Tab-separated table of C-alpha atoms and ligand atoms in Angstrom:
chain	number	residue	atom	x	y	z
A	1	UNK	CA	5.035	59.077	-7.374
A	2	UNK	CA	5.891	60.930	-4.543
A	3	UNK	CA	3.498	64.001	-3.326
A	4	UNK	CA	5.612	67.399	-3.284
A	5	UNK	CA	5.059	71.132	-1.696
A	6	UNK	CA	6.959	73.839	-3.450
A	7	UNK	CA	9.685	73.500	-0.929
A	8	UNK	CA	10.194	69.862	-2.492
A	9	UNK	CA	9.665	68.404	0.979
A	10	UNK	CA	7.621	65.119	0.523
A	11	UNK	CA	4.013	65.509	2.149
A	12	UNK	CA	3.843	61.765	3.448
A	13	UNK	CA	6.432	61.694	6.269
A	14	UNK	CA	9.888	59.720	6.499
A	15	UNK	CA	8.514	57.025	9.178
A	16	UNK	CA	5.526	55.990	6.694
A	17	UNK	CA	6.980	57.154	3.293
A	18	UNK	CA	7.948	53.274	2.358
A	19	UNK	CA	4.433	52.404	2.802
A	20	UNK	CA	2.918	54.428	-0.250
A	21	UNK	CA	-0.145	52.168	-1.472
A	22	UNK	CA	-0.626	48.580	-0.832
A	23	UNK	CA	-0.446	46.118	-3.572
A	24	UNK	CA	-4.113	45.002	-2.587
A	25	UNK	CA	-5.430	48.118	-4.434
A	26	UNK	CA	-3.319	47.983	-7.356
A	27	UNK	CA	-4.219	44.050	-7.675
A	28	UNK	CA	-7.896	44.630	-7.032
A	29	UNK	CA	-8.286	47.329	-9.563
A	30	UNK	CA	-6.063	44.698	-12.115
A	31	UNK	CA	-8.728	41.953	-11.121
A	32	UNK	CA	-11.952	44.712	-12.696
A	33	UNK	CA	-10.220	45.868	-15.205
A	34	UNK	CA	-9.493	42.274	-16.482
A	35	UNK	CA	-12.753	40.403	-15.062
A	36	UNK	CA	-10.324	38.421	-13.064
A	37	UNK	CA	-10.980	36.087	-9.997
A	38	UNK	CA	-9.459	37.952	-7.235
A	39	UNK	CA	-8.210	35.515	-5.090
A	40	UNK	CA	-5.790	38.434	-3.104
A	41	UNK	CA	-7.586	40.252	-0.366
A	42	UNK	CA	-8.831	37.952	2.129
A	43	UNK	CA	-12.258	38.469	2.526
A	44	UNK	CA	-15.309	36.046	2.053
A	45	UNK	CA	-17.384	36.460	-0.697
A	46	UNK	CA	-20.389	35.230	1.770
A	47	UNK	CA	-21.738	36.806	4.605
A	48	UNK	CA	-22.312	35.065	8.105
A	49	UNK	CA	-24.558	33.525	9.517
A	50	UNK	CA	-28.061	35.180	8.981
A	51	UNK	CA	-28.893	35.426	12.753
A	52	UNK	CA	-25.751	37.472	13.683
A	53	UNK	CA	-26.761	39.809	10.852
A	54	UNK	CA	-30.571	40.041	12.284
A	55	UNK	CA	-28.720	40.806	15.672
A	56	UNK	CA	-27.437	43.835	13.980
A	57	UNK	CA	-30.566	45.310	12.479
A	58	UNK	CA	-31.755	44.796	16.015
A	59	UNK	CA	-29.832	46.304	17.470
A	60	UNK	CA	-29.961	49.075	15.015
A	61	UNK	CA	-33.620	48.867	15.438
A	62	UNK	CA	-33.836	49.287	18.498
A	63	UNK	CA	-31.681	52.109	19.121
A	64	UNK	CA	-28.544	50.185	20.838
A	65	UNK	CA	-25.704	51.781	19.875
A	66	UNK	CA	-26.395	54.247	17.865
A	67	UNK	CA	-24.558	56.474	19.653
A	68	UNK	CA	-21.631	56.495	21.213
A	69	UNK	CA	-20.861	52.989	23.009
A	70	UNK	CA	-19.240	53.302	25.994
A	71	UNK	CA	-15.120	53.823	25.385
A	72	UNK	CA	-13.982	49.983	26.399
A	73	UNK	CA	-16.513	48.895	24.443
A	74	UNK	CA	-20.512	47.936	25.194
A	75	UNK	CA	-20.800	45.496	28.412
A	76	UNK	CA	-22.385	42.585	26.302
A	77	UNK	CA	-19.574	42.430	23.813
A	78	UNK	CA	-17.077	42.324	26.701
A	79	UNK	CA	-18.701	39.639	28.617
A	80	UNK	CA	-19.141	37.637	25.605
A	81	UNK	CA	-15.638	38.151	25.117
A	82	UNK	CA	-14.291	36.954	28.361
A	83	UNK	CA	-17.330	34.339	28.312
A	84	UNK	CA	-15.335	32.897	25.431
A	85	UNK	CA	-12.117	32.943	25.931
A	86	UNK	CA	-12.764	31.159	29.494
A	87	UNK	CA	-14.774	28.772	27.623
A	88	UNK	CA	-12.961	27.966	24.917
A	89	UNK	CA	-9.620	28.363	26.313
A	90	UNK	CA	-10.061	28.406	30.529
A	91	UNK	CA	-8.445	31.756	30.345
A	92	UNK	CA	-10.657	33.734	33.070
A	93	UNK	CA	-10.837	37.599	32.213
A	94	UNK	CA	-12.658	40.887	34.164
A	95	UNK	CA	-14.803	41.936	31.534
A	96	UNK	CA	-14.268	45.386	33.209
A	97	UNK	CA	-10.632	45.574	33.462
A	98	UNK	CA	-9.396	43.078	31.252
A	99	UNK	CA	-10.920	43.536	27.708
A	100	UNK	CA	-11.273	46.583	25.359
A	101	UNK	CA	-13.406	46.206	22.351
A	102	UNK	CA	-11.581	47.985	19.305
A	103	UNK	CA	-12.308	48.599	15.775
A	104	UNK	CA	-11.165	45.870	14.033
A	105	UNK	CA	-8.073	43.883	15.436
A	106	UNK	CA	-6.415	46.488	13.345
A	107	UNK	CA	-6.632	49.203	16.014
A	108	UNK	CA	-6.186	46.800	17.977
A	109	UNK	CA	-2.647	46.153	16.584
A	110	UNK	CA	-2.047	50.096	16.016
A	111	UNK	CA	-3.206	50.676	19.624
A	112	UNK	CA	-1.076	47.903	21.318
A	113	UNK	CA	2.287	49.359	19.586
A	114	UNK	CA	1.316	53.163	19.494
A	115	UNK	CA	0.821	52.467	23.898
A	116	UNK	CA	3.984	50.058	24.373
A	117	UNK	CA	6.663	51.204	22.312
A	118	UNK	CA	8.624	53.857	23.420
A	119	UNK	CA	10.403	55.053	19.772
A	120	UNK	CA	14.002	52.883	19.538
A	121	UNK	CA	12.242	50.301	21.015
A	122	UNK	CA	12.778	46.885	19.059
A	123	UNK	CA	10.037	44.834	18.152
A	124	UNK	CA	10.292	41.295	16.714
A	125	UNK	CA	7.968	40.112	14.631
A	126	UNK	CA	7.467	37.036	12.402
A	127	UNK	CA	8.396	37.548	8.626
A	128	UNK	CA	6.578	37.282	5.914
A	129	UNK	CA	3.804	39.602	8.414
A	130	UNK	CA	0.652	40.911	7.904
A	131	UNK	CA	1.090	44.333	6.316
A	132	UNK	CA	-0.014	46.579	8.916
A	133	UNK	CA	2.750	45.271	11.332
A	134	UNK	CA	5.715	47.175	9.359
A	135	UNK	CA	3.441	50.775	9.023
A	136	UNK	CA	2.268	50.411	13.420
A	137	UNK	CA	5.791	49.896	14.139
A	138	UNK	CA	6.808	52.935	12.253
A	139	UNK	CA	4.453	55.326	13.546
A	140	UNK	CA	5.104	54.175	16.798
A	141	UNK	CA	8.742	55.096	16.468
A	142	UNK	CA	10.075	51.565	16.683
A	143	UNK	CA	12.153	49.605	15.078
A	144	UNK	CA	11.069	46.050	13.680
A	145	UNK	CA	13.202	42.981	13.429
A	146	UNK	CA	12.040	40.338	11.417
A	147	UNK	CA	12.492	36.552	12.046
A	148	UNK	CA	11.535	34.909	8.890
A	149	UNK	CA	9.354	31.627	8.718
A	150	UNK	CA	11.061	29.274	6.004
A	151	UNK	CA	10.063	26.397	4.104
A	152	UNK	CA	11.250	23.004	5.902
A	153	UNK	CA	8.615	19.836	5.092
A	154	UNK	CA	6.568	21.324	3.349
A	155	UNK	CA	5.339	23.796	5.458
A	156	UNK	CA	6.487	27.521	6.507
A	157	UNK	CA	8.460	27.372	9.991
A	158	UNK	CA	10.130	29.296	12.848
A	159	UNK	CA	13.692	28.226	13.387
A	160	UNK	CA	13.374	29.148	17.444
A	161	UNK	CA	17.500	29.634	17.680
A	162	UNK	CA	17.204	32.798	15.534
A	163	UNK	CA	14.636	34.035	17.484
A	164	UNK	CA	16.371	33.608	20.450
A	165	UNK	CA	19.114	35.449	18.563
A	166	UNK	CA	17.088	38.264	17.772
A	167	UNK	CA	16.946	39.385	20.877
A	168	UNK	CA	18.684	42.246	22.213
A	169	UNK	CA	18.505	44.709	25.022
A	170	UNK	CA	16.573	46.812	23.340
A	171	UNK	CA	13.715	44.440	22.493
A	172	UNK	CA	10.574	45.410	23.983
A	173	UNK	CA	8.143	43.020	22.464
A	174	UNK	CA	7.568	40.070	20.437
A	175	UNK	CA	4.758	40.415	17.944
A	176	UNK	CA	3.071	36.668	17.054
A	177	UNK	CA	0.812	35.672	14.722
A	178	UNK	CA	-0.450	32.175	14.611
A	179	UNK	CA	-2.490	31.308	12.647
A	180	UNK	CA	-0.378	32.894	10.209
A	181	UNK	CA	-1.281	35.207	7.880
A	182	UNK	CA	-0.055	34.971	4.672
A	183	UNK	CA	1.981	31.449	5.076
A	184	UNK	CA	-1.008	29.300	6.616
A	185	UNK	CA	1.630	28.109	9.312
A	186	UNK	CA	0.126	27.161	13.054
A	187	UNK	CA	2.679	27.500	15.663
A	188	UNK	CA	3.348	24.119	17.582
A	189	UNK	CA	2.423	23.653	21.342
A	190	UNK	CA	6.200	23.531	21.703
A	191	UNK	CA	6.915	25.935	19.657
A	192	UNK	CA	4.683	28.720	21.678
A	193	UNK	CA	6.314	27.008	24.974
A	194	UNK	CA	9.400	28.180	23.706
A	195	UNK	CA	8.425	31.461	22.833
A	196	UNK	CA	6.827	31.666	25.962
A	197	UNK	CA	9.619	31.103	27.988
A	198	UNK	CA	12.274	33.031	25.937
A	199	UNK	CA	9.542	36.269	26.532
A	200	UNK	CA	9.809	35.259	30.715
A	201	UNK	CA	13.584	34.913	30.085
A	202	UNK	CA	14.403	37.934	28.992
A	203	UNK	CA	10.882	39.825	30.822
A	204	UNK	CA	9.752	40.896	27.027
A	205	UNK	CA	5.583	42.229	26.629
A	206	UNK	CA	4.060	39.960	23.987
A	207	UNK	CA	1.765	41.242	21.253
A	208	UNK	CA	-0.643	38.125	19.963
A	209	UNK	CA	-2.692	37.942	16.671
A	210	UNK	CA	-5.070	35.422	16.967
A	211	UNK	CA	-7.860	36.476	14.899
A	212	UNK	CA	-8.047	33.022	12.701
A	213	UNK	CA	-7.802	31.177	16.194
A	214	UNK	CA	-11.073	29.770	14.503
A	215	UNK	CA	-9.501	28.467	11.126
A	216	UNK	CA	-7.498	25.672	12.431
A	217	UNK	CA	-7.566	22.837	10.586
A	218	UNK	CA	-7.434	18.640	10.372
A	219	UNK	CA	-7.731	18.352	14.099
A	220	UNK	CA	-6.030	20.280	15.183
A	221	UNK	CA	-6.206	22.718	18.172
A	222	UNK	CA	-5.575	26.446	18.860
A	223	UNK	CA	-3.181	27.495	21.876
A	224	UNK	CA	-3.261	30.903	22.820
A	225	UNK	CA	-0.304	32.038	24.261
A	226	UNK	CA	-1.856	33.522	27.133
A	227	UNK	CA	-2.224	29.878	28.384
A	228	UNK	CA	1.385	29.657	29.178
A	229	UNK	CA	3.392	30.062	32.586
A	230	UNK	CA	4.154	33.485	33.171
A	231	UNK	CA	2.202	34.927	29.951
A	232	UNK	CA	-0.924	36.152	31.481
A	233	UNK	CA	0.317	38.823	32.522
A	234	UNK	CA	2.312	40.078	29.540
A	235	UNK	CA	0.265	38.923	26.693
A	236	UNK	CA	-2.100	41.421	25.063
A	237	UNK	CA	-4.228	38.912	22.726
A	238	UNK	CA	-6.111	40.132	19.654
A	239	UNK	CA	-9.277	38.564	18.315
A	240	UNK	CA	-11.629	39.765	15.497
A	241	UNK	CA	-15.407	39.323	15.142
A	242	UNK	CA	-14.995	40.037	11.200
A	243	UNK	CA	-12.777	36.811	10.914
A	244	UNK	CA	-14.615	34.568	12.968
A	245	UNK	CA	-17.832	35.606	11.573
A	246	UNK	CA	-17.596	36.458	8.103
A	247	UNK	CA	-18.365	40.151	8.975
A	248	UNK	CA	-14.991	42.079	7.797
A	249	UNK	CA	-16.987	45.214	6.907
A	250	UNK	CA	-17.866	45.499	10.757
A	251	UNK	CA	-14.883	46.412	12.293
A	252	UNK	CA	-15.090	44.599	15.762
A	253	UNK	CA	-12.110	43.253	17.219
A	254	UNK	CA	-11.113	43.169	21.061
A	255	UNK	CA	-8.081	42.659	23.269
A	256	UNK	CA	-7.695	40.260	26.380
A	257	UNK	CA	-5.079	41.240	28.484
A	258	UNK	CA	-3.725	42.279	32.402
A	259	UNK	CA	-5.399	45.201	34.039
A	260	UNK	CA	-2.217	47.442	33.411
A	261	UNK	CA	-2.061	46.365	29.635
A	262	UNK	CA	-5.195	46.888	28.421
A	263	UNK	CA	-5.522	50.273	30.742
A	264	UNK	CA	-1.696	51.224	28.400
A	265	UNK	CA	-3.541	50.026	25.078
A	266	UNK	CA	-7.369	52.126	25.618
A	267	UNK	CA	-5.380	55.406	26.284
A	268	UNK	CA	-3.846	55.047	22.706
A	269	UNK	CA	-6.893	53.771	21.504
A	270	UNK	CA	-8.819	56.572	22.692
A	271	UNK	CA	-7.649	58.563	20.693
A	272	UNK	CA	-7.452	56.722	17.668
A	273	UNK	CA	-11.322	56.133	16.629
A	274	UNK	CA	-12.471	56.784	20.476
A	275	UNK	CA	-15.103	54.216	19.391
A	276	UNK	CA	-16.471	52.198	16.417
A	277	UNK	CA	-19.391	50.044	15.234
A	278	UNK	CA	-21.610	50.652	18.207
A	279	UNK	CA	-24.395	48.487	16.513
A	280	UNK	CA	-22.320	45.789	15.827
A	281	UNK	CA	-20.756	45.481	19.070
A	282	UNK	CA	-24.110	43.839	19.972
A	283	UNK	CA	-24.121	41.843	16.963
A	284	UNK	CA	-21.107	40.483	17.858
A	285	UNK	CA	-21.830	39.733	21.798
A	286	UNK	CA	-24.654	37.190	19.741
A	287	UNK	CA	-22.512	35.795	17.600
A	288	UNK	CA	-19.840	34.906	20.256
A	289	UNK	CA	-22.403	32.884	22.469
A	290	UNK	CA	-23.481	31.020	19.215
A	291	UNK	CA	-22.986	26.817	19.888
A	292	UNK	CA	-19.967	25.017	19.331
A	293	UNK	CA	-21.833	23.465	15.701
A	294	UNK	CA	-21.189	27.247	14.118
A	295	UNK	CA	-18.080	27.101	14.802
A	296	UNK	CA	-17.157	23.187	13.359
A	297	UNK	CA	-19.334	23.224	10.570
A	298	UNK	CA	-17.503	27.117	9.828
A	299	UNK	CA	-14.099	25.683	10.222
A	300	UNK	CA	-14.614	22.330	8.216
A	301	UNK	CA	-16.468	24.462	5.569
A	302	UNK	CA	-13.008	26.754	5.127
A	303	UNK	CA	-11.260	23.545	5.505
A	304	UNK	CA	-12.643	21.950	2.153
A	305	UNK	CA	-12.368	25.036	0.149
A	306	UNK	CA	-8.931	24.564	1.735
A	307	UNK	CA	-8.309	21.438	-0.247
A	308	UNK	CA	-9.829	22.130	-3.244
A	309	UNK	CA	-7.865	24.848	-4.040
A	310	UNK	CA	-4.322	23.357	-3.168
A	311	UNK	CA	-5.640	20.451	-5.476
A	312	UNK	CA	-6.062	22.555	-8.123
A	313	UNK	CA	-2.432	24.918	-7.522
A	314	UNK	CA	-0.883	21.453	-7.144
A	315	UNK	CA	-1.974	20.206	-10.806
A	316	UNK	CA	-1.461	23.743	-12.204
A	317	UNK	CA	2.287	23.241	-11.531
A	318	UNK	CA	2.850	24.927	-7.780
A	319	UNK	CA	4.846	23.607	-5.040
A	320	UNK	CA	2.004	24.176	-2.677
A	321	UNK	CA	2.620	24.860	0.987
A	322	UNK	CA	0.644	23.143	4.144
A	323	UNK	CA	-1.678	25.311	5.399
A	324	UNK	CA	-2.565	24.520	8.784
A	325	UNK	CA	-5.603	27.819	9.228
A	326	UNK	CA	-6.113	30.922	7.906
A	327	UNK	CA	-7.631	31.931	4.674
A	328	UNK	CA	-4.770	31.547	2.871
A	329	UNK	CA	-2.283	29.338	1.010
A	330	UNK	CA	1.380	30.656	-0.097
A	331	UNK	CA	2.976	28.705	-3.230
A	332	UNK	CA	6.172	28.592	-4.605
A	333	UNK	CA	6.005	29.297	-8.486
A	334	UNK	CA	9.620	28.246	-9.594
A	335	UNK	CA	8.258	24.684	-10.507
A	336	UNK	CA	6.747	27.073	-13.581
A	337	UNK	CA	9.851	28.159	-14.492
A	338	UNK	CA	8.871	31.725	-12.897
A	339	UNK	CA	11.065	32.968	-10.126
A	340	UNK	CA	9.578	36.978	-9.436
A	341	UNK	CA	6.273	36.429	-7.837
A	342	UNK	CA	5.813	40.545	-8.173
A	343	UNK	CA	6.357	40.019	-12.560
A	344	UNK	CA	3.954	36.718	-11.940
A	345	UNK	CA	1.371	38.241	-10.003
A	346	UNK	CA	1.234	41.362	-12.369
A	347	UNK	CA	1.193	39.294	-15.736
A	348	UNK	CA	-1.451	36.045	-13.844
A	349	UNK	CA	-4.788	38.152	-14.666
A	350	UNK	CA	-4.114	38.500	-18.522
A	351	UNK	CA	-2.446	34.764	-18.585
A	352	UNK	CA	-5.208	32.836	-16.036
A	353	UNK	CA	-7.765	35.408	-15.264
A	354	UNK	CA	-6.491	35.199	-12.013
A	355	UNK	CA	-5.444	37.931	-8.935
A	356	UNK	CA	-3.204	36.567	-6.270
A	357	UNK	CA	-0.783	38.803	-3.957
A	358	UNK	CA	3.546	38.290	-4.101
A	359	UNK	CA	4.303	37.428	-1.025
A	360	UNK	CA	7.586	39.422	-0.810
A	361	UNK	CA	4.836	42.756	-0.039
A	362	UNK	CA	5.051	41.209	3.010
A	363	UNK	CA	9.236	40.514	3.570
A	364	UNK	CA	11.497	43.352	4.995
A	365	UNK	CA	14.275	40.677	2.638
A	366	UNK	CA	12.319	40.939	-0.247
A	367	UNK	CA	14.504	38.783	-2.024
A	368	UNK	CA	13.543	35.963	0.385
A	369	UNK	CA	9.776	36.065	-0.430
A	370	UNK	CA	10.433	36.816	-4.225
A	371	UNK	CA	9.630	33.149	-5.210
A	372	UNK	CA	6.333	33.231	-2.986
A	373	UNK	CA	2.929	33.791	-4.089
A	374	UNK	CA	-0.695	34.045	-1.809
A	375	UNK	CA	-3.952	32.498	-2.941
A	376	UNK	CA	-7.244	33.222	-0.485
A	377	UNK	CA	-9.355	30.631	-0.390
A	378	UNK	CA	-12.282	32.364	1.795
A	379	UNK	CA	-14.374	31.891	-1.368
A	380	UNK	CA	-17.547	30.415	-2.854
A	381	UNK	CA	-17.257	27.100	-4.095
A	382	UNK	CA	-18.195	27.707	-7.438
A	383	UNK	CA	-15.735	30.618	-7.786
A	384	UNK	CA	-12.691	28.479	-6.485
A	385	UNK	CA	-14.143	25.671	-9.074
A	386	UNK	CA	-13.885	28.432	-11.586
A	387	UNK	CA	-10.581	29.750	-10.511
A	388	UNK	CA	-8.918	26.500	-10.304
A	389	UNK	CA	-9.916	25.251	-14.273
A	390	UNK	CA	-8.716	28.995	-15.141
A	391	UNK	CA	-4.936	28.340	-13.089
A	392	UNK	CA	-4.394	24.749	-15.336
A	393	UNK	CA	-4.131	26.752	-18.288
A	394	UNK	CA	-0.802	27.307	-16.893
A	395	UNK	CA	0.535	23.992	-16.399
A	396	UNK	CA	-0.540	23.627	-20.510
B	401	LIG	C1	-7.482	40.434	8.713
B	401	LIG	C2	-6.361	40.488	9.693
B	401	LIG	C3	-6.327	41.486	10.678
B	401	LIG	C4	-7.315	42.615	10.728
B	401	LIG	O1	-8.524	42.256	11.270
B	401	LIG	P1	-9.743	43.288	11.303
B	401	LIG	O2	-10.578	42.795	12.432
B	401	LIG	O3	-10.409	43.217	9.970
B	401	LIG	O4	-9.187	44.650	11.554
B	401	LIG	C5	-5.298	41.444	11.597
B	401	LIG	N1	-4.348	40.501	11.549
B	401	LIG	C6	-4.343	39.540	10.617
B	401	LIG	C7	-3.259	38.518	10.622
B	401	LIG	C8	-5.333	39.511	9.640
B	401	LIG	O5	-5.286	38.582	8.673
């Protein structure tokens, strides 16, 4: 239902009126009302590791950031950034100049587009995308293009010729996402080459989303796309302490990027939240600086809930999808004779006990992602145990 005034103009405003309300509420609220496994909204039903929560009641404690951090965000948190991403990566950034601590890589997003896009401007991003994508482009007046991933193998991919087709004069930035969120797809080395050098080509600013650069899996390795000639300086990459850490309620995400970039994306931000999770933001510096056996035994952890739970889709009667990282694993439900994934998703917690999200929430060509359903696996064991004996009901 639409909100009206008595002058019949609609309250929510023409740029964000075809966002109304997300599926996620409407499918969480179906998941209580029918005691259903919610396996939608990707969030982890554990919390991280105890010492990064200590860190927080530390800080807490002992009055560090209780107040207003400082606007880029608290000096520890930045060098711990940059400390990181140097390690990790060998990407060298001025903790001063070069990262801005945000809350959640969600402003982070909204920041980055609100400070680059001038309205008109085109942005391409990858389709099926991550839902805030579609609502930061409108508000920042531009206008998104979609490339859409598609099945080939087994596996969601980029066909690079239409993104080289997408392209126009008017495009002002590319907006990538690997590891993807919702298809589980990991850009190639050669595929981010190619992006890389179609963004030098045609001299285009590059928005990253890297915040499962941490949920990788069977070997293999994350490439930022920072790393690649001529990207340093147009790449604004996104992280997120609340992925990496099992900490989504925290709200800590930052952004690596050129001097000039990140000075473009804090003047949006600014005035955004100004700040957020001041606490936290020390928290996090601690959890960033944990050893390299947090982050294995975290990423081969996700990795066998991975696998149990495309096991079980698999024998329920899905075509399941490769997921290289993430949380998540898209399906195809037509090998169950059921071809809407909005109907399937709506009727799956009365007929399995079961929430999942349609992936075509997440398609500007709905009809595309019709056919395509998500299932988070960021769960306990027990619960995706639980989930997957409730699913084989179906294949009965
Ligand atoms: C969860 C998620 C975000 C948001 O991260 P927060 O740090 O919780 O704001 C951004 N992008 C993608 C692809 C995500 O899955």
């Amino acid at each position: 239902m639409t909100a009206m005034t008595s002058s019949a103009r609609p309250l929510l405003n023409r740029r964000l009126a075809e966002f109304g309300t997300t599926i996620f509420a409407e499918m969480s609220a179906l998941a209580l009302s029918t005691g259903s496994i919610n396996l939608g909204q990707g969030f982890p039903d554990t919390d991280g590791p105890e010492e990064v929560r200590e860190a927080a009641v530390r800080a807490l404690r002992d009055g560090r950031g209780n107040q207003y951090p400082p606007g880029p965000g608290v000096p520890e948190l930045r060098g711990g950034v940059a400390a990181h991403q140097q390690r990790r990566y060998g990407l060298e950034f001025d903790p001063d100049t070069e990262v801005l601590v945000t809350a959640g890589a969600t402003e982070a997003i909204a920041a980055s587009l609100l400070a680059l896009l001038e309205p008109g401007d085109e942005v391409i991003a990858l389709e099926p995308y991550y839902d805030s994508y579609a609502a930061c482009i409108a508000m920042a007046g531009g206008r998104r293009v979609p490339v859409t991933l598609r099945p080939h193998e087994g596996a969601f991919r980029l066909d690079l010729d239409e993104l080289r087709d997408a392209v126009t004069d008017r495009t002002r930035l590319l907006l990538v996402n690997t590891p993807h969120n919702p298809t589980g797809t990991v850009l190639t080395r050669e595929e981010l080459a190619a992006i890389a050098a179609l963004a030098v080509e045609r001299d285009l600013l590059v928005i990253t989303d890297e915040v499962y650069e941490h949920l990788v899996f069977d070997g293999a390795e994350h490439v930022p796309l920072a790393t690649f000639p001529g990207m340093r300086e147009r790449t604004v990459t996104i992280g997120s302490a609340g992925k990496t850490f099992s900490f989504t309620g925290w709200k800590v995400g930052w952004v690596t990027a050129a001097p000039g970039l990140v000075t473009a994306v804090r003047s949006a931000k600014q005035f955004l939240t100004y700040v957020a999770s001041g606490p936290f933001q020390y928290a996090a510096a601690e959890a960033l600086a944990l050893p390299d056996t947090y982050f294995t035994a975290f990423r081969e952890d996700m990795q066998a809930k991975r696998d149990l739970l495309a096991a079980g889709l698999r024998e329920a009667g899905f075509t399941v999808y490769d997921t290289a990282g993430t949380y998540f694993i898209t399906t195809d439900i037509r090998p169950l004779g059921e071809t809407d994934g909005f109907a399937f998703c709506r009727a799956l917690p009365e007929r399995a006990g079961v929430v999942a999200i349609p992936n075509a929430v997440f398609y500007d060509h709905r009809e595309a992602g019709a056919p395509f359903v998500r299932f988070a696996f960021c769960k306990r064991t027990s619960v995706l145990d639980e989930a997957v004996r409730r699913l084989k009901s179906l294949a009965g």
